[in-house]
Amino acid sequence: MATRLLISTGTKWEPIVGYSRAVRVGNLIHVSGTTATDAGGKIVGASDPYRQTVQILKNIESALRSAGASLKDVVRTRIYVVNIDDWEKIGRTHGECFKDIRPATSMIEVKRLISPEILVEIEAEAILDSDRPLH
């Protein structure tokens, strides 16, 4: 059985809700729904879906690094948006980040996210070529 590695950011919500920022089992890494929070827990770009998506992708990249992976290992993303009319701004950001990687993706409009200022939330899945050890 492969070792299960839990990646935490130390937010107060992880133990309350019972989740990890990311989970690595063998060569598979699943990154939880990620929002545009900075290191202090504040929302970046409260009214700007492009800026929020930039911050989200930085946060996902950080979680992947903690699991021994990088953005190039991402095979799937799921993008949740509160206004599908923002799809071009959000999609442009995703495309700038993943233009050569081109993971499978979905963009889904939802009624709302956990806070009214959060416009976008993204999940990611990555697969490593092998059971690459953590650094």
CSV table of C-alpha atoms in Angstrom, one decimal:
chain,number,residue,atom,x,y,z
A,1,MET,CA,0.0,0.0,0.0
A,2,ALA,CA,1.3,3.4,-1.0
A,3,THR,CA,2.0,6.0,1.7
A,4,ARG,CA,-0.7,8.7,2.1
A,5,LEU,CA,0.9,12.1,2.5
A,6,LEU,CA,-1.4,14.9,3.7
A,7,ILE,CA,-0.4,18.5,2.7
A,8,SER,CA,-1.7,21.2,5.1
A,9,THR,CA,-1.5,25.0,4.9
A,10,GLY,CA,-2.3,25.3,8.6
A,11,THR,CA,-5.6,27.2,8.1
A,12,LYS,CA,-8.1,26.9,10.9
A,13,TRP,CA,-10.6,25.4,8.4
A,14,GLU,CA,-8.7,22.2,7.6
A,15,PRO,CA,-9.3,20.4,10.9
A,16,ILE,CA,-12.8,21.8,11.3
A,17,VAL,CA,-14.0,20.7,7.8
A,18,GLY,CA,-11.7,17.7,7.8
A,19,TYR,CA,-9.7,18.2,4.6
A,20,SER,CA,-6.2,18.6,3.4
A,21,ARG,CA,-4.9,21.2,0.9
A,22,ALA,CA,-3.6,18.3,-1.1
A,23,VAL,CA,-3.2,14.5,-0.7
A,24,ARG,CA,-0.5,12.4,-2.3
A,25,VAL,CA,-0.9,8.7,-2.6
A,26,GLY,CA,1.9,7.1,-4.6
A,27,ASN,CA,2.3,9.1,-7.8
A,28,LEU,CA,-1.2,10.7,-7.6
A,29,ILE,CA,-1.8,14.1,-6.1
A,30,HIS,CA,-5.2,15.7,-5.5
A,31,VAL,CA,-5.4,19.4,-4.7
A,32,SER,CA,-8.6,20.5,-2.9
A,33,GLY,CA,-10.7,23.3,-4.2
A,34,THR,CA,-8.4,26.4,-3.9
A,35,THR,CA,-9.4,30.0,-3.6
A,36,ALA,CA,-7.5,33.3,-4.1
A,37,THR,CA,-6.2,33.6,-0.5
A,38,ASP,CA,-2.9,35.2,0.4
A,39,ALA,CA,-0.5,33.9,3.1
A,40,GLY,CA,-2.6,35.9,5.7
A,41,GLY,CA,-5.9,34.3,4.6
A,42,LYS,CA,-7.2,37.4,2.9
A,43,ILE,CA,-8.9,37.2,-0.5
A,44,VAL,CA,-6.8,38.6,-3.4
A,45,GLY,CA,-8.6,40.5,-6.2
A,46,ALA,CA,-12.1,40.5,-4.5
A,47,SER,CA,-13.8,41.8,-7.7
A,48,ASP,CA,-11.4,40.6,-10.3
A,49,PRO,CA,-11.7,37.1,-11.6
A,50,TYR,CA,-8.4,37.3,-13.5
A,51,ARG,CA,-6.4,38.3,-10.4
A,52,GLN,CA,-8.2,35.7,-8.3
A,53,THR,CA,-7.3,33.0,-10.8
A,54,VAL,CA,-3.6,34.1,-10.9
A,55,GLN,CA,-3.5,33.8,-7.1
A,56,ILE,CA,-5.3,30.4,-7.1
A,57,LEU,CA,-2.9,28.9,-9.6
A,58,LYS,CA,0.0,30.2,-7.4
A,59,ASN,CA,-1.6,28.5,-4.4
A,60,ILE,CA,-2.1,25.3,-6.3
A,61,GLU,CA,1.6,25.4,-7.5
A,62,SER,CA,2.7,25.8,-3.9
A,63,ALA,CA,0.6,22.8,-2.8
A,64,LEU,CA,2.0,20.7,-5.6
A,65,ARG,CA,5.6,21.6,-4.7
A,66,SER,CA,4.9,20.5,-1.1
A,67,ALA,CA,3.8,17.1,-2.5
A,68,GLY,CA,6.9,16.8,-4.7
A,69,ALA,CA,5.2,17.8,-8.0
A,70,SER,CA,4.9,20.9,-10.2
A,71,LEU,CA,2.3,22.4,-12.6
A,72,LYS,CA,3.7,20.3,-15.4
A,73,ASP,CA,2.4,17.2,-13.6
A,74,VAL,CA,-1.2,18.4,-13.7
A,75,VAL,CA,-3.5,16.3,-15.7
A,76,ARG,CA,-6.9,17.7,-14.7
A,77,THR,CA,-8.4,20.9,-13.3
A,78,ARG,CA,-12.0,21.8,-12.4
A,79,ILE,CA,-12.9,25.4,-12.3
A,80,TYR,CA,-15.9,26.6,-10.4
A,81,VAL,CA,-17.2,30.1,-11.1
A,82,VAL,CA,-20.0,32.2,-9.8
A,83,ASN,CA,-20.5,34.1,-13.1
A,84,ILE,CA,-19.9,32.1,-16.3
A,85,ASP,CA,-19.7,35.4,-18.2
A,86,ASP,CA,-16.2,35.7,-16.6
A,87,TRP,CA,-15.1,32.6,-18.5
A,88,GLU,CA,-12.8,34.4,-20.8
A,89,LYS,CA,-10.8,36.2,-18.0
A,90,ILE,CA,-10.6,33.0,-16.0
A,91,GLY,CA,-9.8,30.9,-19.1
A,92,ARG,CA,-7.1,33.3,-20.2
A,93,THR,CA,-5.3,33.0,-16.9
A,94,HIS,CA,-5.6,29.2,-16.9
A,95,GLY,CA,-4.3,29.2,-20.5
A,96,GLU,CA,-1.3,31.4,-19.6
A,97,CYS,CA,-0.4,29.0,-16.9
A,98,PHE,CA,-1.2,25.7,-18.7
A,99,LYS,CA,-0.6,26.6,-22.4
A,100,ASP,CA,2.0,23.9,-23.0
A,101,ILE,CA,0.7,21.4,-20.3
A,102,ARG,CA,-3.0,21.5,-21.4
A,103,PRO,CA,-4.7,19.4,-18.8
A,104,ALA,CA,-8.2,18.2,-19.1
A,105,THR,CA,-10.5,20.8,-17.6
A,106,SER,CA,-14.1,21.7,-16.8
A,107,MET,CA,-15.5,25.2,-16.0
A,108,ILE,CA,-18.8,25.0,-14.1
A,109,GLU,CA,-21.0,27.9,-13.0
A,110,VAL,CA,-22.2,27.5,-9.4
A,111,LYS,CA,-24.8,29.5,-7.4
A,112,ARG,CA,-22.2,30.7,-4.9
A,113,LEU,CA,-18.9,29.8,-3.2
A,114,ILE,CA,-18.1,30.0,0.5
A,115,SER,CA,-17.7,33.8,0.6
A,116,PRO,CA,-19.4,36.4,-1.6
A,117,GLU,CA,-16.0,37.9,-2.5
A,118,ILE,CA,-14.7,34.6,-3.9
A,119,LEU,CA,-15.5,34.4,-7.6
A,120,VAL,CA,-13.4,31.3,-8.6
A,121,GLU,CA,-12.3,28.1,-7.0
A,122,ILE,CA,-10.1,25.5,-8.7
A,123,GLU,CA,-9.3,21.8,-8.0
A,124,ALA,CA,-6.3,20.1,-9.6
A,125,GLU,CA,-5.1,16.5,-10.0
A,126,ALA,CA,-1.5,15.6,-10.9
A,127,ILE,CA,0.2,12.4,-11.8
A,128,LEU,CA,4.0,11.9,-11.4
A,129,ASP,CA,5.9,9.8,-13.8
A,130,SER,CA,7.1,7.6,-10.9
A,131,ASP,CA,6.9,7.5,-7.2
A,132,ARG,CA,9.2,10.5,-7.1
A,133,PRO,CA,10.3,11.1,-3.5
A,134,LEU,CA,9.6,14.4,-1.6
A,135,HIS,CA,12.4,16.9,-1.6
